[in-house]
Amino acid sequence: MRTVIQRVQYASVTIEGKVTSKIDKGLVILLGIENRDTQEDIEWLTKKIANLRIFDDENGVMNRSVIEEKGEVMIVSQFTLQASTKKGNRPSYMKASRPEIAISMYETFCREMEIQIGKKVATGTFGADMKIELLNDGPVTIVIDSQNKE
């Protein structure tokens, strides 16, 4: 699983001109699911993200997690995160999971994140043409790949 995590002041998902999901201060997680991802990847990644210390403490130091901040989380499925640009100029998405597998994994990821942070998460709609609006706070943007645990 490959994620792009953004600390935001607010974010929303709009589908066909209608806002379908929104959050205030917290994290937007763009999630790309790969063919070889497993339940183990979901558990490791949700725990890692929920406990990332990327919110400022009282001294202005990034030392607090989204849990400690009582922030909100929005998770949006994005297969293009699995793009390979190794050959040519047209990205290949061969590593991205097919919808029949990815939908279930996305839903499981969302449920596991809810368990980790102790509250409901906002979501996009899998496979929909979504417009994501957000105000990146910092900016703070972190990429984590469960297949490359750095």
XYZ file of C-alpha atoms in Angstrom:
150
model
C 0.000 0.000 0.000
C 1.231 3.393 -0.890
C -0.116 6.455 0.906
C 0.218 10.180 0.653
C -0.675 11.727 4.008
C -1.412 15.441 4.243
C -1.948 17.418 7.424
C -4.881 19.703 6.667
C -6.917 22.483 8.185
C -9.931 21.184 6.250
C -10.793 18.939 3.312
C -13.802 17.884 1.260
C -14.789 15.427 -1.466
C -17.182 16.572 -4.180
C -18.831 14.133 -6.589
C -21.039 15.355 -9.442
C -21.136 18.844 -7.936
C -22.226 17.678 -4.456
C -20.007 17.659 -1.347
C -20.225 14.059 -0.146
C -17.644 14.131 2.632
C -15.701 16.707 4.628
C -13.432 17.094 7.630
C -11.933 19.860 9.683
C -8.381 19.778 11.085
C -6.742 16.396 10.611
C -5.319 14.130 7.925
C -6.190 13.362 4.326
C -4.895 9.941 3.321
C -4.673 9.098 -0.370
C -4.472 5.287 -0.567
C -3.133 3.196 -3.444
C -3.601 -0.569 -3.104
C -1.161 -2.946 -4.755
C -1.685 -6.571 -5.823
C 0.613 -7.944 -3.115
C -0.895 -5.980 -0.203
C -2.329 -7.963 2.714
C -4.193 -7.535 5.998
C -0.775 -7.202 7.616
C -0.076 -4.121 5.470
C -3.400 -2.601 6.526
C -2.717 -3.148 10.224
C 0.863 -1.854 10.064
C -0.027 1.203 8.000
C -3.110 2.310 9.943
C -1.234 2.037 13.239
C 1.742 3.930 11.800
C -0.416 6.762 10.416
C -2.620 7.087 13.509
C 0.464 7.509 15.677
C 2.561 9.752 13.382
C 3.686 12.742 15.407
C 3.083 15.468 12.827
C 0.919 17.956 14.752
C 2.473 20.784 16.731
C 2.625 20.641 20.520
C 2.440 23.712 22.773
C 6.059 24.552 21.833
C 5.426 24.469 18.085
C 7.257 21.151 17.678
C 5.685 18.335 15.635
C 5.176 15.998 18.553
C 1.481 15.070 18.577
C -0.498 12.449 16.644
C -3.915 12.867 15.043
C -5.264 10.903 18.023
C -3.761 13.308 20.564
C -4.910 16.260 18.445
C -8.443 14.804 18.303
C -8.215 15.427 14.568
C -10.340 13.980 11.826
C -9.275 11.636 9.028
C -10.395 11.404 5.405
C -9.360 8.408 3.280
C -9.558 8.529 -0.503
C -8.753 5.563 -2.734
C -6.331 6.533 -5.505
C -5.073 3.770 -7.790
C -2.783 6.209 -9.613
C -0.432 6.104 -6.606
C 0.635 2.702 -7.935
C 1.764 4.193 -11.257
C 5.010 2.976 -12.758
C 6.777 5.531 -14.938
C 9.838 3.409 -15.655
C 9.199 3.042 -19.388
C 7.976 5.782 -21.692
C 5.680 8.640 -20.765
C 2.405 6.781 -20.252
C 2.150 5.521 -16.662
C 1.436 1.835 -16.172
C -0.975 0.772 -13.443
C -0.225 -2.953 -13.583
C 0.680 -3.074 -9.864
C -2.642 -1.548 -8.791
C -5.158 -4.048 -7.446
C -8.269 -4.787 -9.476
C -11.483 -3.276 -8.055
C -12.838 -6.669 -6.933
C -9.907 -6.914 -4.488
C -9.151 -3.242 -3.862
C -12.681 -2.275 -2.751
C -12.643 -4.789 0.081
C -9.137 -3.773 1.145
C -10.055 -0.072 1.035
C -13.112 -0.689 3.220
C -11.032 -2.771 5.636
C -8.392 -0.028 5.768
C -11.097 2.537 6.629
C -12.544 0.325 9.397
C -9.093 -0.344 10.842
C -8.284 3.378 10.845
C -11.545 4.029 12.725
C -10.436 1.512 15.348
C -6.994 3.133 15.587
C -8.259 6.711 16.039
C -11.447 5.857 17.942
C -13.825 7.718 15.639
C -15.480 7.511 12.238
C -13.421 8.474 9.193
C -14.643 10.411 6.188
C -14.199 8.738 2.817
C -14.294 9.249 -0.885
C -16.292 6.935 -3.141
C -14.269 4.122 -4.659
C -13.994 4.499 -8.442
C -15.868 7.810 -8.610
C -14.617 10.933 -10.359
C -13.907 12.977 -7.229
C -12.821 16.553 -6.696
C -10.719 16.832 -3.542
C -10.359 20.227 -1.951
C -8.013 20.734 0.979
C -5.901 23.272 2.764
C -2.548 21.615 3.454
C -1.313 22.808 6.839
C 2.417 23.455 6.989
C 2.644 22.146 4.349
C 3.094 18.688 5.833
C 2.971 15.849 3.303
C 4.382 12.381 3.991
C 4.572 9.346 1.712
C 4.567 5.863 3.265
C 4.761 2.608 1.336
C 4.068 -0.571 3.312
C 6.214 -2.522 0.841
C 9.199 -0.265 1.605
C 9.194 0.357 5.353
C 11.736 3.175 5.754
